[in-house]
Amino acid sequence: MLMLDVKNVCKKFDHFQLDNVSFQVEQGYIMGFIGSNGAGKTTTIKSILNLITIDSGEIHIMGKNVAEHEVELKQYIGSAFGNIDFYKRSKIRTLTQVIKPFYKNWNEEAYRRYLQKFGLIEDKKIAELSTGMKVKYNLALAMSHGAKLLILDEPTSGLDPAARDDLLEIFRELVQDGEISILFSTHITSDLEKCADYITYLHEGRIINSAEKEEFVEAYRLVNGKTEDLESIKHQLISYRVNSFGFTGLIRTQDLTPAPAFRTTVPNLEEIMIYHSKKEAAHV
């Protein structure tokens, strides 16, 4: 079952536009959503949540059009954002009492279970919570009203490695039973290498690729060679760097013709992003 289906979404602003953005998230999987700052990740997420009106295209969650069934579908959506503060002076207990009446499927027993699991103390004020604990509180709320789609926008930003690893383990646990799907937007690509099943890469408002994680990475190679050999392959490279030892460039695997002059390695997600974003790109 498709949990999320984004079809040809376009949204134009004065200095930026989403250009026919399309990707799908299957039920029970984690989709890593990557791209440089300003690539359009947050705009896409706001479109999915119907917080902005798209110019064209369609977005379906659980087979239903978000624009037409927003109130119904938001009963099944949970979200966590790394850069949002709650009412800082309120206690967890007070804030939960305000939020839970909005959800018809609120499960108090599940909420109590997640408070204990995440180490959340109801009498603590929001201002007393760390960034990681705020994300965990978001997750506790989402999982207590039966959310089937979790939309996480930079939830690990600003966390130390141990706190990030703790959250990643929680994400993996949440999708284990095959019922919950996660759209995980981040620029910390190493997090996705640990937990994502699929990767969607957005660059300057356009989808570069959306595929299973291993397939996504296997579609590229890093090519190393001597500077004098660069001209023979330059036109095939997405972009390249030159240093005193020679050059390193990113190429699509399908465009690569093995040659003794070149050494190749498999790039990681961060390297794929970096070379796609370089200004001196041969072509993008």
XYZ file of C-alpha atoms in Angstrom, residues 4-281:
278
model
C 2.188 8.802 0.548
C 1.975 9.584 -3.161
C 3.279 12.963 -4.359
C 2.446 13.516 -8.041
C 3.875 16.303 -10.214
C 3.665 18.955 -7.505
C 4.503 22.476 -8.640
C 4.672 25.595 -6.496
C 6.155 28.850 -7.741
C 7.530 31.660 -5.600
C 9.335 34.841 -6.667
C 12.820 33.300 -6.485
C 12.152 29.563 -6.218
C 9.851 26.851 -7.458
C 9.030 23.197 -6.929
C 9.169 21.714 -10.405
C 7.056 18.557 -10.956
C 8.068 16.932 -7.680
C 6.989 13.275 -7.568
C 7.831 10.428 -5.168
C 6.118 7.692 -3.175
C 6.457 6.282 0.329
C 5.402 2.669 0.830
C 3.697 1.521 4.023
C 6.143 0.241 6.631
C 9.290 1.954 5.340
C 11.488 4.970 6.061
C 12.021 7.402 3.193
C 15.044 9.661 3.592
C 14.388 13.074 2.042
C 17.665 14.849 1.266
C 18.812 18.068 -0.353
C 20.856 21.156 0.414
C 19.380 24.044 2.388
C 16.991 25.869 0.087
C 16.396 22.822 -2.135
C 12.683 22.813 -1.311
C 12.397 20.072 1.316
C 10.425 22.148 3.822
C 8.220 23.577 1.061
C 7.433 20.032 -0.062
C 6.599 18.988 3.507
C 4.338 22.017 3.960
C 2.609 21.033 0.716
C 2.062 17.491 2.002
C 0.549 18.874 5.208
C -1.578 21.307 3.152
C -0.016 24.253 4.972
C 0.561 25.904 1.588
C -1.562 25.645 -1.546
C 0.212 24.030 -4.487
C -0.148 25.433 -8.010
C -0.627 22.036 -9.631
C -0.230 18.338 -8.978
C -1.783 16.026 -6.409
C -0.847 14.629 -3.009
C -2.488 11.466 -1.695
C -2.146 9.936 1.760
C -3.589 6.456 2.293
C -5.137 6.755 -1.154
C -7.022 9.993 -0.421
C -6.393 13.487 -1.762
C -4.964 15.652 1.027
C -6.650 18.827 -0.206
C -10.062 17.144 -0.180
C -9.711 15.067 3.018
C -7.343 17.174 5.136
C -9.207 16.988 8.466
C -9.755 13.230 8.189
C -6.188 12.446 7.122
C -4.522 14.546 9.805
C -5.922 12.107 12.349
C -3.366 9.661 10.917
C -0.394 12.025 10.499
C 2.202 12.795 13.135
C 5.029 15.291 12.769
C 8.234 16.264 14.501
C 10.301 19.311 13.667
C 13.753 20.012 15.025
C 13.384 23.794 15.067
C 9.945 24.351 16.635
C 9.404 25.373 20.267
C 6.224 24.682 22.174
C 4.761 26.992 24.773
C 7.911 27.066 26.852
C 6.345 27.877 30.201
C 3.732 25.128 29.965
C 4.221 21.731 31.528
C 3.994 18.571 29.419
C 0.823 17.625 31.303
C -0.880 20.942 30.480
C 0.080 20.936 26.812
C -1.119 17.359 26.311
C -4.506 18.223 27.792
C -4.828 20.957 25.160
C -3.746 18.734 22.244
C -5.464 15.395 22.825
C -9.125 16.539 22.329
C -8.306 17.164 18.652
C -7.791 13.427 18.034
C -10.738 11.048 18.007
C -8.485 7.980 18.363
C -6.488 9.258 21.325
C -5.180 6.334 23.401
C -4.296 7.387 26.935
C -2.742 4.024 27.738
C -0.427 4.273 24.715
C 0.473 7.841 25.686
C 1.470 6.736 29.194
C 3.509 3.910 27.723
C 5.445 6.258 25.436
C 6.057 8.760 28.238
C 7.717 5.979 30.196
C 9.590 4.614 27.171
C 11.001 8.029 26.280
C 11.714 9.088 29.872
C 9.342 12.065 29.721
C 8.192 13.585 33.032
C 4.786 15.289 32.857
C 5.598 17.947 35.444
C 8.555 19.230 33.451
C 8.147 22.490 31.574
C 8.808 22.528 27.853
C 11.669 24.980 28.440
C 13.388 22.322 30.537
C 13.423 19.744 27.729
C 16.438 19.170 25.518
C 16.013 19.266 21.740
C 15.980 15.474 21.639
C 13.336 15.244 24.362
C 11.128 17.711 22.481
C 11.261 15.434 19.431
C 10.426 12.446 21.639
C 7.442 14.342 23.030
C 6.282 14.991 19.455
C 6.590 11.274 18.754
C 4.720 10.347 21.940
C 1.831 12.558 20.849
C 1.860 11.149 17.312
C 1.920 7.513 18.402
C -0.845 8.095 20.949
C -3.431 9.051 18.339
C -2.715 6.188 15.957
C -0.579 8.047 13.406
C 0.320 5.932 10.379
C 2.531 8.499 8.622
C 5.250 10.347 10.503
C 6.715 13.425 8.836
C 10.008 14.421 10.413
C 11.698 17.641 9.293
C 15.304 17.853 10.558
C 14.397 16.103 13.847
C 18.028 15.272 14.695
C 19.457 18.704 13.905
C 21.578 20.033 16.751
C 21.708 16.735 18.646
C 24.914 15.089 19.795
C 25.804 11.726 18.170
C 24.504 9.657 21.111
C 21.142 11.443 21.169
C 20.832 11.112 17.397
C 21.561 7.397 17.518
C 18.914 7.007 20.249
C 16.291 8.637 18.022
C 17.286 6.605 14.973
C 16.761 3.420 16.955
C 13.275 4.654 17.894
C 12.486 5.325 14.216
C 13.587 1.803 13.271
C 11.417 0.314 16.027
C 8.362 2.278 14.904
C 8.363 0.788 11.392
C 9.148 -2.770 12.446
C 5.550 -4.027 12.378
C 4.995 -2.708 8.837
C 2.121 -0.387 9.750
C 3.879 2.963 10.132
C 5.754 4.914 7.444
C 8.252 7.725 7.985
C 9.271 10.609 5.732
C 12.558 11.778 7.249
C 13.953 15.059 5.925
C 17.522 15.823 6.942
C 20.855 17.134 5.732
C 22.673 14.719 8.078
C 23.026 11.969 5.510
C 24.876 9.625 7.861
C 21.623 9.275 9.833
C 19.852 8.028 6.724
C 22.626 5.561 5.954
C 21.792 3.971 9.321
C 17.998 3.845 9.123
C 16.461 4.730 5.733
C 15.050 2.162 3.312
C 14.589 4.590 0.406
C 16.128 7.928 -0.586
C 14.567 10.868 -2.411
C 16.975 13.614 -3.464
C 15.644 17.111 -4.137
C 17.943 19.647 -5.794
C 16.893 23.208 -6.675
C 13.222 22.250 -6.549
C 13.547 19.149 -8.770
C 13.766 15.469 -7.954
C 17.161 14.110 -8.985
C 16.388 10.540 -8.003
C 14.047 8.536 -5.772
C 14.943 4.890 -5.193
C 15.746 2.134 -2.717
C 18.838 3.243 -0.768
C 21.334 0.752 -2.190
C 19.999 1.283 -5.705
C 20.255 5.053 -5.227
C 23.935 4.874 -4.247
C 24.811 2.257 -6.882
C 23.615 4.665 -9.584
C 26.793 6.744 -9.055
C 30.554 6.306 -8.974
C 33.426 8.533 -7.873
C 36.140 8.637 -10.524
C 39.762 9.436 -9.666
C 42.445 10.148 -12.218
C 45.336 12.326 -13.307
C 44.678 15.911 -14.322
C 45.951 15.280 -17.862
C 43.269 12.598 -18.330
C 40.396 14.833 -17.149
C 39.556 16.206 -20.591
C 38.666 12.758 -21.943
C 35.940 12.214 -19.336
C 35.044 15.753 -18.288
C 31.892 15.934 -20.437
C 30.439 12.856 -18.676
C 31.023 14.024 -15.118
C 28.260 15.591 -13.059
C 30.979 17.691 -11.435
C 34.592 17.348 -10.337
C 37.352 18.660 -8.132
C 40.986 19.197 -9.106
C 43.883 19.118 -6.654
C 47.631 18.513 -6.682
C 47.085 14.743 -6.944
C 44.700 14.872 -9.910
C 40.918 15.033 -10.035
C 37.883 13.386 -8.429
C 34.504 13.533 -10.125
C 31.005 12.098 -9.789
C 29.558 10.155 -12.702
C 26.403 8.188 -13.263
C 27.267 4.479 -13.303
C 25.488 4.017 -16.631
C 27.810 6.610 -18.215
C 30.996 5.022 -16.930
C 33.287 3.200 -19.352
C 36.031 1.402 -17.400
C 39.545 2.497 -18.339
C 42.996 1.805 -16.851
C 43.570 5.538 -16.332
C 40.715 5.858 -13.859
C 39.995 4.423 -10.414
C 36.398 4.220 -9.215
C 34.716 3.919 -5.818
C 31.123 3.910 -4.585
C 30.180 7.308 -3.085
C 28.142 7.884 0.058
C 25.010 10.040 0.189
C 26.893 13.126 1.317
C 29.342 12.903 -1.579
C 26.490 12.528 -4.068
C 24.881 15.696 -2.682
C 28.135 17.656 -2.638
C 29.053 16.916 -6.244
C 25.528 17.610 -7.495
C 25.610 20.980 -5.740
C 28.979 22.145 -7.087
C 28.755 25.272 -9.249
C 31.311 24.042 -11.768
C 29.134 21.045 -12.615
